[in-house]
PDB file of C-alpha atoms in Angstrom:
ATOM      1  CA  MET T   1      41.817 141.465 214.656  1.00 58.00           C
ATOM      2  CA  LYS T   2      40.505 143.716 211.615  1.00 59.00           C
ATOM      3  CA  LYS T   3      41.554 147.029 213.386  1.00 54.00           C
ATOM      4  CA  THR T   4      45.172 145.461 214.265  1.00 52.00           C
ATOM      5  CA  VAL T   5      46.369 144.303 210.439  1.00 42.00           C
ATOM      6  CA  THR T   6      44.419 147.536 209.790  1.00 45.00           C
ATOM      7  CA  ALA T   7      47.373 149.302 211.334  1.00 42.00           C
ATOM      8  CA  MET T   8      50.419 147.059 210.703  1.00 44.00           C
ATOM      9  CA  ILE T   9      49.367 147.714 206.998  1.00 46.00           C
ATOM     10  CA  THR T  10      49.251 151.601 207.199  1.00 44.00           C
ATOM     11  CA  VAL T  11      52.724 151.325 209.260  1.00 39.00           C
ATOM     12  CA  LEU T  12      53.884 149.607 206.347  1.00 42.00           C
ATOM     13  CA  LEU T  13      52.906 151.863 204.306  1.00 39.00           C
ATOM     14  CA  ALA T  14      54.619 154.593 205.798  1.00 39.00           C
ATOM     15  CA  ILE T  15      57.430 152.835 205.788  1.00 41.00           C
ATOM     16  CA  LEU T  16      57.227 151.935 202.492  1.00 39.00           C
ATOM     17  CA  LEU T  17      56.584 155.741 201.329  1.00 36.00           C
ATOM     18  CA  CYS T  18      59.424 156.660 203.879  1.00 36.00           C
ATOM     19  CA  GLY T  19      62.024 154.345 202.072  1.00 39.00           C
ATOM     20  CA  CYS T  20      60.874 155.375 198.322  1.00 39.00           C
ATOM     21  CA  ALA T  21      61.469 158.855 199.255  1.00 38.00           C
ATOM     22  CA  ALA T  22      65.434 158.121 201.034  1.00 41.00           C
ATOM     23  CA  LEU T  23      65.988 155.792 197.620  1.00 48.00           C
ATOM     24  CA  PHE T  24      64.536 158.272 194.578  1.00 52.00           C
ATOM     25  CA  GLY T  25      66.047 161.924 196.448  1.00 63.00           C
ATOM     26  CA  THR T  26      68.755 163.598 195.242  1.00 77.00           C
ATOM     27  CA  GLY T  27      71.918 161.778 197.129  1.00 84.00           C
ATOM     28  CA  THR T  28      74.074 164.546 198.565  1.00 83.00           C
ATOM     29  CA  GLU T  29      75.198 161.870 201.670  1.00 91.00           C
ATOM     30  CA  ASN T  30      78.466 161.007 199.506  1.00 92.00           C
ATOM     31  CA  THR T  31      79.191 164.472 198.174  1.00 96.00           C
ATOM     32  CA  LYS T  32      82.724 165.803 198.887  1.00 97.00           C
ATOM     33  CA  ILE T  33      83.013 168.818 199.938  1.00 98.00           C
ATOM     34  CA  ASP T  34      86.177 171.172 199.655  1.00 98.00           C
ATOM     35  CA  LEU T  35      86.419 174.305 201.062  1.00 98.00           C
ATOM     36  CA  GLY T  36      90.157 175.157 200.530  1.00 96.00           C
ATOM     37  CA  ALA T  37      91.860 178.145 201.746  1.00 95.00           C
ATOM     38  CA  SER T  38      90.383 181.443 202.638  1.00 98.00           C
ATOM     39  CA  GLU T  39      91.767 184.605 203.906  1.00 98.00           C
ATOM     40  CA  ILE T  40      88.246 186.127 203.966  1.00 96.00           C
ATOM     41  CA  TYR T  41      85.414 183.531 204.607  1.00 97.00           C
ATOM     42  CA  THR T  42      86.010 181.237 207.614  1.00 97.00           C
ATOM     43  CA  SER T  43      85.449 177.760 207.094  1.00 97.00           C
ATOM     44  CA  SER T  44      82.636 177.441 208.972  1.00 97.00           C
ATOM     45  CA  GLU T  45      80.681 180.224 206.820  1.00 97.00           C
ATOM     46  CA  LEU T  46      81.988 178.300 203.816  1.00 98.00           C
ATOM     47  CA  GLN T  47      80.412 175.103 205.092  1.00 98.00           C
ATOM     48  CA  ASN T  48      77.308 177.198 205.578  1.00 97.00           C
ATOM     49  CA  ALA T  49      77.082 177.854 201.850  1.00 98.00           C
ATOM     50  CA  ALA T  50      77.616 174.533 200.934  1.00 98.00           C
ATOM     51  CA  ASP T  51      75.048 173.904 202.727  1.00 98.00           C
ATOM     52  CA  HIS T  52      72.700 176.114 201.855  1.00 98.00           C
ATOM     53  CA  ILE T  53      73.724 174.482 197.862  1.00 98.00           C
ATOM     54  CA  LEU T  54      72.764 171.098 198.959  1.00 98.00           C
ATOM     55  CA  ALA T  55      69.958 171.834 200.343  1.00 97.00           C
ATOM     56  CA  GLU T  56      68.689 173.627 197.035  1.00 97.00           C
ATOM     57  CA  PHE T  57      70.137 170.387 195.107  1.00 96.00           C
ATOM     58  CA  ARG T  58      67.882 167.870 197.084  1.00 95.00           C
ATOM     59  CA  SER T  59      65.016 170.302 195.951  1.00 93.00           C
ATOM     60  CA  TRP T  60      65.614 169.330 192.379  1.00 92.00           C
ATOM     61  CA  GLU T  61      63.754 166.248 191.528  1.00 92.00           C
ATOM     62  CA  SER T  62      65.835 166.109 188.170  1.00 93.00           C
ATOM     63  CA  VAL T  63      69.601 165.498 190.353  1.00 95.00           C
ATOM     64  CA  GLU T  64      70.461 162.241 191.132  1.00 96.00           C
ATOM     65  CA  GLU T  65      72.974 162.659 192.631  1.00 97.00           C
ATOM     66  CA  VAL T  66      76.042 165.175 193.576  1.00 98.00           C
ATOM     67  CA  TYR T  67      79.895 164.002 193.619  1.00 98.00           C
ATOM     68  CA  THR T  68      81.767 167.142 194.411  1.00 98.00           C
ATOM     69  CA  LEU T  69      81.237 170.938 195.393  1.00 98.00           C
ATOM     70  CA  THR T  70      83.934 172.673 195.642  1.00 99.00           C
ATOM     71  CA  TYR T  71      84.611 176.284 197.062  1.00 99.00           C
ATOM     72  CA  CYS T  72      86.518 178.354 193.999  1.00 98.00           C
ATOM     73  CA  GLY T  73      88.533 181.141 195.960  1.00 98.00           C
ATOM     74  CA  ASP T  74      89.116 184.019 197.501  1.00 98.00           C
ATOM     75  CA  GLU T  75      90.162 185.836 193.894  1.00 98.00           C
ATOM     76  CA  LYS T  76      87.640 183.933 191.648  1.00 98.00           C
ATOM     77  CA  ALA T  77      84.825 185.446 194.765  1.00 97.00           C
ATOM     78  CA  ALA T  78      86.173 189.167 194.379  1.00 97.00           C
ATOM     79  CA  ASP T  79      86.630 188.968 190.631  1.00 98.00           C
ATOM     80  CA  ASN T  80      82.452 188.286 190.536  1.00 97.00           C
ATOM     81  CA  LEU T  81      81.425 190.668 193.446  1.00 97.00           C
ATOM     82  CA  GLU T  82      80.279 193.524 190.578  1.00 96.00           C
ATOM     83  CA  TYR T  83      78.607 190.920 188.248  1.00 96.00           C
ATOM     84  CA  CYS T  84      76.371 189.530 191.694  1.00 96.00           C
ATOM     85  CA  ASN T  85      75.392 193.111 192.095  1.00 96.00           C
ATOM     86  CA  GLN T  86      74.587 193.185 188.420  1.00 95.00           C
ATOM     87  CA  LEU T  87      71.888 189.760 189.465  1.00 93.00           C
ATOM     88  CA  ASN T  88      69.663 191.647 191.753  1.00 83.00           C
ATOM     89  CA  GLU T  89      68.598 194.724 193.373  1.00 82.00           C
ATOM     90  CA  LYS T  90      70.646 194.521 196.223  1.00 88.00           C
ATOM     91  CA  GLU T  91      74.178 195.586 197.004  1.00 95.00           C
ATOM     92  CA  TYR T  92      76.352 193.077 197.947  1.00 97.00           C
ATOM     93  CA  ASP T  93      79.879 193.440 199.811  1.00 96.00           C
ATOM     94  CA  GLN T  94      81.013 189.803 199.571  1.00 97.00           C
ATOM     95  CA  CYS T  95      80.059 186.840 197.214  1.00 97.00           C
ATOM     96  CA  VAL T  96      80.723 183.245 197.058  1.00 98.00           C
ATOM     97  CA  VAL T  97      81.579 181.215 193.945  1.00 98.00           C
ATOM     98  CA  PHE T  98      81.143 177.226 194.526  1.00 99.00           C
ATOM     99  CA  GLU T  99      81.864 174.751 191.580  1.00 99.00           C
ATOM    100  CA  SER T 100      80.015 171.181 191.466  1.00 98.00           C
ATOM    101  CA  ALA T 101      79.363 167.891 189.450  1.00 98.00           C
ATOM    102  CA  PHE T 102      76.214 165.812 189.732  1.00 97.00           C
ATOM    103  CA  LEU T 103      74.202 163.521 187.724  1.00 97.00           C
ATOM    104  CA  THR T 104      70.602 164.005 186.627  1.00 95.00           C
ATOM    105  CA  SER T 105      68.495 161.401 186.488  1.00 94.00           C
ATOM    106  CA  GLY T 106      65.642 160.210 184.275  1.00 91.00           C
ATOM    107  CA  SER T 107      63.552 162.574 183.948  1.00 87.00           C
ATOM    108  CA  ALA T 108      65.940 165.258 184.194  1.00 88.00           C
ATOM    109  CA  GLU T 109      64.378 167.094 180.955  1.00 85.00           C
ATOM    110  CA  SER T 110      61.652 168.127 182.204  1.00 78.00           C
ATOM    111  CA  GLU T 111      63.493 170.694 184.531  1.00 84.00           C
ATOM    112  CA  GLY T 112      65.884 171.702 181.571  1.00 88.00           C
ATOM    113  CA  PHE T 113      68.661 169.313 182.055  1.00 92.00           C
ATOM    114  CA  GLU T 114      69.983 166.245 179.958  1.00 93.00           C
ATOM    115  CA  ALA T 115      68.635 163.074 181.395  1.00 94.00           C
ATOM    116  CA  ASN T 116      71.459 160.739 182.782  1.00 95.00           C
ATOM    117  CA  SER T 117      74.281 163.101 181.781  1.00 96.00           C
ATOM    118  CA  ARG T 118      77.012 164.305 184.362  1.00 97.00           C
ATOM    119  CA  TYR T 119      77.308 168.197 184.548  1.00 97.00           C
ATOM    120  CA  ASP T 120      80.685 169.131 185.708  1.00 98.00           C
ATOM    121  CA  GLY T 121      81.258 172.642 186.390  1.00 98.00           C
ATOM    122  CA  TRP T 122      78.339 174.191 187.302  1.00 98.00           C
ATOM    123  CA  GLU T 123      79.153 177.142 188.965  1.00 98.00           C
ATOM    124  CA  TRP T 124      77.092 178.749 192.269  1.00 99.00           C
ATOM    125  CA  TYR T 125      77.220 181.876 193.272  1.00 98.00           C
ATOM    126  CA  LEU T 126      75.910 183.429 196.933  1.00 98.00           C
ATOM    127  CA  ALA T 127      75.861 186.866 197.923  1.00 98.00           C
ATOM    128  CA  ARG T 128      75.638 188.668 200.984  1.00 97.00           C
ATOM    129  CA  ALA T 129      75.700 192.134 203.021  1.00 96.00           C
ATOM    130  CA  ASN T 130      76.720 194.194 205.540  1.00 94.00           C
ATOM    131  CA  GLY T 131      77.526 190.441 207.062  1.00 91.00           C
ATOM    132  CA  GLY T 132      74.559 188.752 206.624  1.00 94.00           C
ATOM    133  CA  GLU T 133      73.538 185.067 205.929  1.00 94.00           C
ATOM    134  CA  LEU T 134      74.926 184.436 202.236  1.00 96.00           C
ATOM    135  CA  GLU T 135      72.296 183.531 199.358  1.00 96.00           C
ATOM    136  CA  ILE T 136      72.260 181.997 196.432  1.00 98.00           C
ATOM    137  CA  LEU T 137      71.831 184.109 193.182  1.00 98.00           C
ATOM    138  CA  THR T 138      72.265 182.079 190.400  1.00 97.00           C
ATOM    139  CA  CYS T 139      74.042 178.730 189.183  1.00 97.00           C
ATOM    140  CA  GLY T 140      74.988 177.360 185.959  1.00 96.00           C
ATOM    141  CA  TYR T 141      77.842 177.488 183.343  1.00 93.00           C
ATOM    142  CA  ALA T 142      79.536 180.530 183.210  1.00 76.00           C
TER     143      ALA T 142
END
């Protein structure tokens, strides 16, 4: 009987902890993603880049919810390739720029954000070389 009660309590605690993680993690399930139209990138490539950004958001404890994620277009991507090449020691031949809007959590100040605030126009710069995977180089306000 004692072992059964202990096992039940252990299972309940595990469920509770999983539920708390779901409740307090960064919300990206309802993020509106706008991939726009591109003559350079396929929708699959842009979706992969968006997924990469959302995964990065989910790793931030300071963000409560991501509202939007929007591809800024081929022209902005082309205009920022030189900038991307200055950020890293790699030579990139393609880049993409996304813009996001999100809400920070009450503990955001510990990561350099204002707590419980909405951030609009937060940009993400990703680049690649020789058709490789797009990697996040930097993000923030330009």
